[in-house]
Short mmCIF file of C-alpha atoms in Angstrom, two decimals:
data_model
loop_
_atom_site.label_atom_id
_atom_site.label_comp_id
_atom_site.label_asym_id
_atom_site.label_seq_id
_atom_site.Cartn_x
_atom_site.Cartn_y
_atom_site.Cartn_z
CA MET A 1 2.00 15.62 -16.42
CA THR A 2 5.19 15.90 -15.03
CA PRO A 3 6.99 12.09 -13.84
CA HIS A 4 7.70 12.29 -9.71
CA ARG A 5 11.18 11.56 -10.62
CA LEU A 6 13.57 8.87 -7.59
CA PRO A 7 16.71 8.32 -8.04
CA LEU A 8 15.89 4.34 -7.84
CA ILE A 9 18.68 2.92 -5.27
CA PRO A 10 18.74 -0.75 -4.46
CA PRO A 11 17.31 -1.00 -0.30
CA GLU A 12 20.90 -2.98 1.77
CA THR A 13 19.38 -7.03 1.75
CA ARG A 14 19.16 -6.52 5.70
CA LEU A 15 15.89 -3.56 4.79
CA ARG A 16 14.70 -5.35 1.55
CA GLU A 17 14.22 -8.67 3.98
CA SER A 18 12.83 -6.34 6.89
CA TYR A 19 10.46 -4.48 4.48
CA LEU A 20 9.25 -8.23 2.47
CA GLN A 21 8.71 -9.54 5.78
CA LEU A 22 7.07 -6.90 6.64
CA ARG A 23 4.35 -7.41 4.12
CA ALA A 24 4.45 -11.08 4.71
CA GLU A 25 2.52 -10.19 7.71
CA ILE A 26 0.10 -8.17 6.11
CA ASP A 27 -1.01 -10.39 3.66
CA ALA A 28 -2.09 -13.45 6.72
CA CYS A 29 -3.46 -10.28 8.47
CA ALA A 30 -5.45 -9.74 5.19
CA ALA A 31 -6.09 -13.12 4.75
CA LEU A 32 -7.17 -13.65 8.22
CA LEU A 33 -9.56 -10.78 7.44
CA ILE A 34 -11.25 -11.78 4.52
CA ARG A 35 -11.77 -15.78 5.59
CA ARG A 36 -13.67 -14.07 8.71
CA HIS A 37 -16.03 -11.99 6.41
CA ARG A 38 -16.41 -13.49 3.47
CA SER A 39 -19.59 -13.63 3.37
CA PHE A 40 -19.51 -9.86 3.39
CA ILE A 41 -16.31 -9.11 0.10
CA THR A 42 -17.48 -8.75 -3.06
CA CYS A 43 -13.94 -8.02 -4.14
CA THR A 44 -13.39 -10.17 -6.87
CA ALA A 45 -9.98 -9.93 -9.95
CA GLY A 46 -10.77 -7.13 -12.34
CA CYS A 47 -12.73 -5.08 -8.99
CA SER A 48 -10.50 -1.66 -8.83
CA SER A 49 -12.60 1.07 -7.26
CA CYS A 50 -9.94 1.67 -4.34
CA CYS A 51 -7.67 1.67 -6.94
CA THR A 52 -7.13 5.95 -6.82
CA GLU A 53 -3.91 7.18 -6.86
CA PHE A 54 -2.63 6.38 -3.71
CA SER A 55 1.23 7.36 -2.59
CA ILE A 56 3.36 5.76 -1.16
CA VAL A 57 7.75 6.35 1.07
CA ALA A 58 11.26 6.02 -1.07
CA LEU A 59 11.51 2.79 -0.02
CA GLU A 60 8.20 0.66 -1.69
CA ALA A 61 8.88 3.10 -5.13
CA ALA A 62 12.74 1.15 -4.94
CA LEU A 63 11.63 -1.70 -4.41
CA ILE A 64 8.15 -2.31 -6.71
CA ALA A 65 11.23 -0.54 -9.86
CA GLU A 66 13.65 -3.10 -8.05
CA GLN A 67 11.48 -6.34 -9.01
CA LEU A 68 9.93 -5.08 -11.79
CA ASN A 69 13.55 -3.84 -13.27
CA HIS A 70 11.66 -1.23 -15.39
CA SER A 71 9.94 1.60 -14.36
CA PRO A 72 6.41 1.81 -13.83
CA PRO A 73 4.25 4.39 -16.39
CA GLU A 74 3.06 7.83 -15.04
CA PRO A 75 -0.55 7.90 -13.06
CA PRO A 76 -3.01 8.84 -15.46
CA ALA A 77 -3.35 13.14 -15.20
CA THR A 78 -7.27 12.54 -14.98
CA ALA A 79 -10.11 10.83 -13.10
CA ALA A 80 -11.32 8.35 -14.69
CA PRO A 81 -15.32 8.16 -16.06
CA GLY A 82 -17.22 7.86 -12.61
CA LYS A 83 -14.14 8.74 -10.09
CA THR A 84 -13.77 11.86 -8.62
CA LYS A 85 -10.46 11.15 -7.81
CA PRO A 86 -7.46 10.12 -10.68
CA VAL A 87 -7.26 6.39 -11.29
CA CYS A 88 -3.90 4.40 -10.14
CA GLY A 89 -1.18 4.31 -12.71
CA LEU A 90 -0.45 0.31 -13.02
CA LEU A 91 -4.44 -0.05 -13.60
CA VAL A 92 -4.83 -2.79 -16.85
CA GLY A 93 -8.21 -3.24 -18.09
CA HIS A 94 -9.02 -3.56 -13.71
CA HIS A 95 -6.50 -5.62 -12.65
CA CYS A 96 -2.86 -4.30 -10.94
CA SER A 97 -0.59 -4.78 -13.29
CA ILE A 98 2.18 -5.28 -10.63
CA TYR A 99 -0.52 -7.48 -7.91
CA PRO A 100 2.31 -9.76 -6.67
CA HIS A 101 4.50 -6.32 -5.64
CA ARG A 102 1.53 -4.11 -4.96
CA PRO A 103 2.43 -1.08 -2.15
CA ILE A 104 1.06 -2.10 1.34
CA ILE A 105 -1.25 0.38 1.66
CA CYS A 106 -3.13 -2.08 -1.78
CA ARG A 107 -2.85 -4.83 0.20
CA THR A 108 -5.54 -4.15 2.78
CA GLN A 109 -7.84 -2.43 -0.21
CA GLY A 110 -11.34 -3.59 0.99
CA LEU A 111 -11.30 -4.50 4.16
CA PRO A 112 -12.66 -2.80 7.91
CA ILE A 113 -9.27 -0.12 8.78
CA ALA A 114 -8.91 0.64 12.27
CA TYR A 115 -7.08 3.72 13.03
CA VAL A 116 -6.41 4.68 16.23
CA ASP A 117 -7.13 8.21 17.31
CA GLU A 118 -5.58 8.99 21.14
CA GLY A 119 -6.87 12.31 20.47
CA LEU A 120 -10.30 11.06 20.44
CA ALA A 121 -9.47 8.28 22.51
CA ARG A 122 -11.72 5.86 20.33
CA ILE A 123 -10.69 3.89 17.48
CA GLU A 124 -12.14 5.23 14.21
CA VAL A 125 -13.10 2.39 11.37
CA SER A 126 -12.42 3.17 7.45
CA ALA A 127 -14.30 0.39 5.56
CA CYS A 128 -14.82 -0.43 1.42
CA PRO A 129 -18.88 0.32 0.99
CA LEU A 130 -18.94 -2.68 -1.41
CA ASN A 131 -18.66 -4.66 1.12
CA PHE A 132 -20.16 -3.35 4.31
CA ALA A 133 -22.72 -1.18 5.36
CA PRO A 134 -21.96 2.05 7.11
CA GLU A 135 -23.94 0.81 10.00
CA HIS A 136 -21.93 -2.55 10.59
CA PRO A 137 -21.41 -3.71 13.71
CA PHE A 138 -17.91 -4.86 13.15
CA GLN A 139 -15.66 -5.76 16.95
CA PRO A 140 -12.22 -5.23 17.42
CA ASP A 141 -10.97 -8.76 16.00
CA ASP A 142 -13.13 -8.21 12.93
CA LEU A 143 -10.60 -4.71 12.40
CA PHE A 144 -7.36 -4.33 10.57
CA PHE A 145 -5.12 -2.61 13.28
CA LEU A 146 -2.66 -0.31 10.57
CA ASP A 147 -1.13 1.65 12.90
CA SER A 148 2.21 -0.14 13.72
CA TYR A 149 2.86 -1.60 10.87
CA ASN A 150 2.46 1.56 9.19
CA GLY A 151 4.88 2.91 11.44
CA ARG A 152 7.17 -0.25 11.54
CA LEU A 153 6.82 0.98 7.74
CA ALA A 154 8.05 4.69 8.62
CA VAL A 155 10.75 2.79 10.81
CA LEU A 156 12.53 0.85 7.16
CA ASN A 157 11.71 3.99 5.27
CA GLN A 158 13.89 6.84 7.69
CA ARG A 159 16.85 3.62 7.02
CA TYR A 160 16.16 3.39 3.42
CA CYS A 161 15.91 7.27 3.04
CA LEU A 162 19.00 7.84 5.07
CA ALA A 163 21.04 5.79 3.45
CA HIS A 164 20.29 7.01 0.19
CA ASN A 165 20.27 10.90 1.21
CA LEU A 166 16.14 11.39 0.42
CA ASP A 167 13.44 13.36 2.27
CA PRO A 168 11.28 10.95 4.78
CA SER A 169 8.99 12.59 4.68
CA ALA A 170 8.27 12.75 0.57
CA ARG A 171 5.72 10.24 -0.57
CA LEU A 172 5.18 9.00 -4.75
CA PRO A 173 2.00 8.35 -6.37
CA VAL A 174 1.57 4.77 -6.84
CA GLY A 175 3.01 5.23 -10.46
CA CYS A 176 5.35 7.01 -10.28
CA ARG A 177 8.32 7.32 -12.31
CA LEU A 178 11.76 5.78 -10.62
CA ALA A 179 14.97 7.60 -12.05
CA PRO A 180 18.34 5.25 -13.07
CA GLY A 181 20.60 5.37 -9.81
CA PRO A 182 23.72 4.24 -8.94
CA GLY A 183 23.62 0.28 -8.65
CA SER A 184 20.02 0.01 -10.53
CA PRO A 185 19.90 -3.05 -13.08
#
């Protein structure tokens, strides 16, 4: 598998702070929902059922690499036994090797995620089948509505990509390799 390459260009301070604020808000909302659903959540350290090869935006890839001060390993090309998608290249012994710096998508795994489908005028819910039965009776307060957070992340990524002449629609696997760029450590 050919590694994905992205110039590692640290974001400017205000952009980094805005991203970290967004991440903190998501963590606070996730913590609230974990407390609310504590009798259903079976995920504990070492649960890696959701840890497949996700993709992230350039801003998150650059921030993760900057926070780790190195390039993450290339994700594996094949799926782990029992998985249909390749596992995240950052898993080590079923544990996330970058847990404090993990991207936003990883911070909400296991929770009941809600997406507003405006075309169908309904709310779509995605929930970990290890935590919630398909017929679980969710109420709106039980759900993590990600749309506004994803919109804010898209705006931050757009700013980062415009500043560094990158394609804002590009997505990279979580464990992508990042090429050193101007201003990198």
